């Protein structure tokens, strides 16, 4: 067991529903373990600026159901510099912070590694609606965002049915199509286009034309924002080639807000408690992940490499530097993830008409 005087908790990068539940779980687990907690406002920027408050259990009361993050979030370029890092470390020392739980995405985890190498123990928790962190099956906020999307698409579909229209709906996810695939499946989209899977436009248009000829009146197409410069043009081509009046809708930031679902509240709470437990065990430079329904941890460097491998960003030279058994483990995670994604995509295709 490592002796901690205080730990800090912060949220960084894009906000996500469920972050508050994680902050609450971290705070209360640490307090129960007899360790004080600093709530750090505004991510790493706030850490450098010493913008923090000693939290009691009361400070996190009533937030489990709230979207956004009570700790606010920010992006900080200065933190990435040596001078910024030195500032952050000095603030940690001044405030007796020996460990930090950082909730955010891969950028946040890189920052956590940098702090860890300078003597502050760190644990990352994946918080982003995009589910685009390849080392974990699940990121906090994903379920809430998808539920928001399906509620909105269901409404759009009602009006499509009334007017015999097609609506091409662009959803968030950055470069990952996870939100698009699952919400497309769940709303009966006639086609789903994402950046990472080749899209057969000709057969999608053919499906719409045939279905219209068979009397179908509503057509929903879900496009991931990762499929760049596509959705608006595709809307025009659907109308031109099928005669079905077509509209384009970008759902936008409404997807990032709202009260977290049960899935997000529970996962965030489990991850928050687990993160504190790992810190207290003396672990550092790790990220909490969900793998096959279990909460586990992974070294941040390993997790970031899984991500690069999955996204095809790792060069052969880089691969050669990784121990073969580690590379094999990374490849296994990537294959599992890709298989799950393709299963969902294919089921959506089979069940849509
Ligand atoms: P999201 O996926 O929602 O964008 P993120 O955590 O990836 O979340 P970033 O903006 O990439 O969001 O990172 C959050 C913050 O983490 C940055 O503003 C910066 O302060 C810090 N950070 C990012 N990359 C690094 C890095 N390479 N080294 C140190 N700190 C970093």
PDB file of N, CA and C in Angstrom, residues 30-65:
ATOM      1  N   UNK A  30     -11.838   7.609  -2.114  1.00  0.00           N
ATOM      2  CA  UNK A  30     -10.598   8.090  -1.486  1.00  0.00           C
ATOM      3  C   UNK A  30     -10.869   8.535  -0.054  1.00  0.00           C
ATOM      4  N   UNK A  31     -11.949   9.274   0.135  1.00  0.00           N
ATOM      5  CA  UNK A  31     -12.266   9.754   1.485  1.00  0.00           C
ATOM      6  C   UNK A  31     -12.481   8.576   2.431  1.00  0.00           C
ATOM      7  N   UNK A  32     -13.159   7.550   1.932  1.00  0.00           N
ATOM      8  CA  UNK A  32     -13.390   6.355   2.751  1.00  0.00           C
ATOM      9  C   UNK A  32     -12.067   5.690   3.125  1.00  0.00           C
ATOM     10  N   UNK A  33     -11.080   5.797   2.229  1.00  0.00           N
ATOM     11  CA  UNK A  33      -9.753   5.233   2.502  1.00  0.00           C
ATOM     12  C   UNK A  33      -8.892   6.167   3.340  1.00  0.00           C
ATOM     13  N   UNK A  34      -9.466   7.268   3.805  1.00  0.00           N
ATOM     14  CA  UNK A  34      -8.742   8.179   4.689  1.00  0.00           C
ATOM     15  C   UNK A  34      -7.813   9.137   3.970  1.00  0.00           C
ATOM     16  N   UNK A  35      -8.035   9.317   2.679  1.00  0.00           N
ATOM     17  CA  UNK A  35      -7.168  10.211   1.899  1.00  0.00           C
ATOM     18  C   UNK A  35      -7.962  11.416   1.422  1.00  0.00           C
ATOM     19  N   UNK A  36      -7.384  12.599   1.555  1.00  0.00           N
ATOM     20  CA  UNK A  36      -8.075  13.817   1.125  1.00  0.00           C
ATOM     21  C   UNK A  36      -8.088  13.926  -0.401  1.00  0.00           C
ATOM     22  N   UNK A  37      -9.091  14.669  -0.898  1.00  0.00           N
ATOM     23  CA  UNK A  37      -9.251  14.784  -2.353  1.00  0.00           C
ATOM     24  C   UNK A  37      -9.321  16.244  -2.768  1.00  0.00           C
ATOM     25  N   UNK A  38      -8.509  16.600  -3.758  1.00  0.00           N
ATOM     26  CA  UNK A  38      -8.577  17.922  -4.369  1.00  0.00           C
ATOM     27  C   UNK A  38      -9.373  17.814  -5.671  1.00  0.00           C
ATOM     28  N   UNK A  39     -10.440  18.557  -5.778  1.00  0.00           N
ATOM     29  CA  UNK A  39     -11.138  18.666  -7.056  1.00  0.00           C
ATOM     30  C   UNK A  39     -10.419  19.737  -7.872  1.00  0.00           C
ATOM     31  N   UNK A  40      -9.854  19.336  -9.007  1.00  0.00           N
ATOM     32  CA  UNK A  40      -9.054  20.274  -9.832  1.00  0.00           C
ATOM     33  C   UNK A  40      -9.940  20.763 -10.973  1.00  0.00           C
ATOM     34  N   UNK A  41     -10.117  22.068 -11.070  1.00  0.00           N
ATOM     35  CA  UNK A  41     -11.015  22.638 -12.080  1.00  0.00           C
ATOM     36  C   UNK A  41     -10.284  22.904 -13.400  1.00  0.00           C
ATOM     37  N   UNK A  42     -10.991  22.646 -14.519  1.00  0.00           N
ATOM     38  CA  UNK A  42     -10.438  23.010 -15.838  1.00  0.00           C
ATOM     39  C   UNK A  42      -9.270  22.170 -16.298  1.00  0.00           C
ATOM     40  N   UNK A  43      -9.277  20.890 -15.982  1.00  0.00           N
ATOM     41  CA  UNK A  43      -8.268  19.960 -16.507  1.00  0.00           C
ATOM     42  C   UNK A  43      -6.842  20.348 -16.138  1.00  0.00           C
ATOM     43  N   UNK A  44      -5.910  20.048 -17.049  1.00  0.00           N
ATOM     44  CA  UNK A  44      -4.492  20.311 -16.773  1.00  0.00           C
ATOM     45  C   UNK A  44      -4.199  21.810 -16.708  1.00  0.00           C
ATOM     46  N   UNK A  45      -4.991  22.614 -17.409  1.00  0.00           N
ATOM     47  CA  UNK A  45      -4.808  24.068 -17.334  1.00  0.00           C
ATOM     48  C   UNK A  45      -5.040  24.532 -15.891  1.00  0.00           C
ATOM     49  N   UNK A  46      -6.120  24.026 -15.310  1.00  0.00           N
ATOM     50  CA  UNK A  46      -6.449  24.375 -13.916  1.00  0.00           C
ATOM     51  C   UNK A  46      -5.405  23.866 -12.947  1.00  0.00           C
ATOM     52  N   UNK A  47      -4.837  22.706 -13.255  1.00  0.00           N
ATOM     53  CA  UNK A  47      -3.779  22.158 -12.391  1.00  0.00           C
ATOM     54  C   UNK A  47      -2.589  23.125 -12.373  1.00  0.00           C
ATOM     55  N   UNK A  48      -2.174  23.576 -13.556  1.00  0.00           N
ATOM     56  CA  UNK A  48      -1.025  24.509 -13.628  1.00  0.00           C
ATOM     57  C   UNK A  48      -1.328  25.815 -12.905  1.00  0.00           C
ATOM     58  N   UNK A  49      -2.616  26.226 -12.966  1.00  0.00           N
ATOM     59  CA  UNK A  49      -2.999  27.512 -12.377  1.00  0.00           C
ATOM     60  C   UNK A  49      -3.422  27.395 -10.918  1.00  0.00           C
ATOM     61  N   UNK A  50      -3.286  26.198 -10.354  1.00  0.00           N
ATOM     62  CA  UNK A  50      -3.629  25.975  -8.956  1.00  0.00           C
ATOM     63  C   UNK A  50      -5.110  26.278  -8.687  1.00  0.00           C
ATOM     64  N   UNK A  51      -5.956  25.910  -9.647  1.00  0.00           N
ATOM     65  CA  UNK A  51      -7.389  26.162  -9.507  1.00  0.00           C
ATOM     66  C   UNK A  51      -8.050  24.899  -8.964  1.00  0.00           C
ATOM     67  N   UNK A  52      -8.131  24.814  -7.656  1.00  0.00           N
ATOM     68  CA  UNK A  52      -8.630  23.573  -7.048  1.00  0.00           C
ATOM     69  C   UNK A  52      -9.247  23.824  -5.685  1.00  0.00           C
ATOM     70  N   UNK A  53      -9.955  22.798  -5.230  1.00  0.00           N
ATOM     71  CA  UNK A  53     -10.644  22.936  -3.951  1.00  0.00           C
ATOM     72  C   UNK A  53     -10.607  21.591  -3.232  1.00  0.00           C
ATOM     73  N   UNK A  54     -10.395  21.650  -1.922  1.00  0.00           N
ATOM     74  CA  UNK A  54     -10.427  20.417  -1.134  1.00  0.00           C
ATOM     75  C   UNK A  54     -11.877  19.950  -1.067  1.00  0.00           C
ATOM     76  N   UNK A  55     -12.130  18.749  -1.536  1.00  0.00           N
ATOM     77  CA  UNK A  55     -13.500  18.241  -1.619  1.00  0.00           C
ATOM     78  C   UNK A  55     -13.902  17.476  -0.355  1.00  0.00           C
ATOM     79  N   UNK A  56     -15.126  17.702   0.069  1.00  0.00           N
ATOM     80  CA  UNK A  56     -15.730  16.815   1.066  1.00  0.00           C
ATOM     81  C   UNK A  56     -16.736  15.966   0.301  1.00  0.00           C
ATOM     82  N   UNK A  57     -17.301  15.021   0.985  1.00  0.00           N
ATOM     83  CA  UNK A  57     -18.299  14.149   0.354  1.00  0.00           C
ATOM     84  C   UNK A  57     -19.466  14.991  -0.190  1.00  0.00           C
ATOM     85  N   UNK A  58     -19.735  16.081   0.509  1.00  0.00           N
ATOM     86  CA  UNK A  58     -20.855  16.955   0.131  1.00  0.00           C
ATOM     87  C   UNK A  58     -20.644  17.629  -1.226  1.00  0.00           C
ATOM     88  N   UNK A  59     -19.382  17.904  -1.551  1.00  0.00           N
ATOM     89  CA  UNK A  59     -19.092  18.578  -2.828  1.00  0.00           C
ATOM     90  C   UNK A  59     -19.500  17.747  -4.034  1.00  0.00           C
ATOM     91  N   UNK A  60     -19.643  16.445  -3.834  1.00  0.00           N
ATOM     92  CA  UNK A  60     -20.028  15.601  -4.973  1.00  0.00           C
ATOM     93  C   UNK A  60     -21.446  15.048  -4.782  1.00  0.00           C
ATOM     94  N   UNK A  61     -22.165  15.625  -3.840  1.00  0.00           N
ATOM     95  CA  UNK A  61     -23.538  15.169  -3.604  1.00  0.00           C
ATOM     96  C   UNK A  61     -24.454  15.652  -4.726  1.00  0.00           C
ATOM     97  N   UNK A  62     -25.348  14.804  -5.128  1.00  0.00           N
ATOM     98  CA  UNK A  62     -26.384  15.193  -6.088  1.00  0.00           C
ATOM     99  C   UNK A  62     -25.907  15.360  -7.514  1.00  0.00           C
ATOM    100  N   UNK A  63     -24.702  14.886  -7.831  1.00  0.00           N
ATOM    101  CA  UNK A  63     -24.188  15.100  -9.198  1.00  0.00           C
ATOM    102  C   UNK A  63     -24.236  13.838 -10.055  1.00  0.00           C
ATOM    103  N   UNK A  64     -24.592  12.710  -9.434  1.00  0.00           N
ATOM    104  CA  UNK A  64     -24.523  11.447 -10.179  1.00  0.00           C
ATOM    105  C   UNK A  64     -25.426  11.464 -11.417  1.00  0.00           C
ATOM    106  N   UNK A  65     -26.486  12.256 -11.362  1.00  0.00           N
ATOM    107  CA  UNK A  65     -27.449  12.280 -12.472  1.00  0.00           C
ATOM    108  C   UNK A  65     -27.213  13.451 -13.430  1.00  0.00           C
TER     109      UNK A  65
END
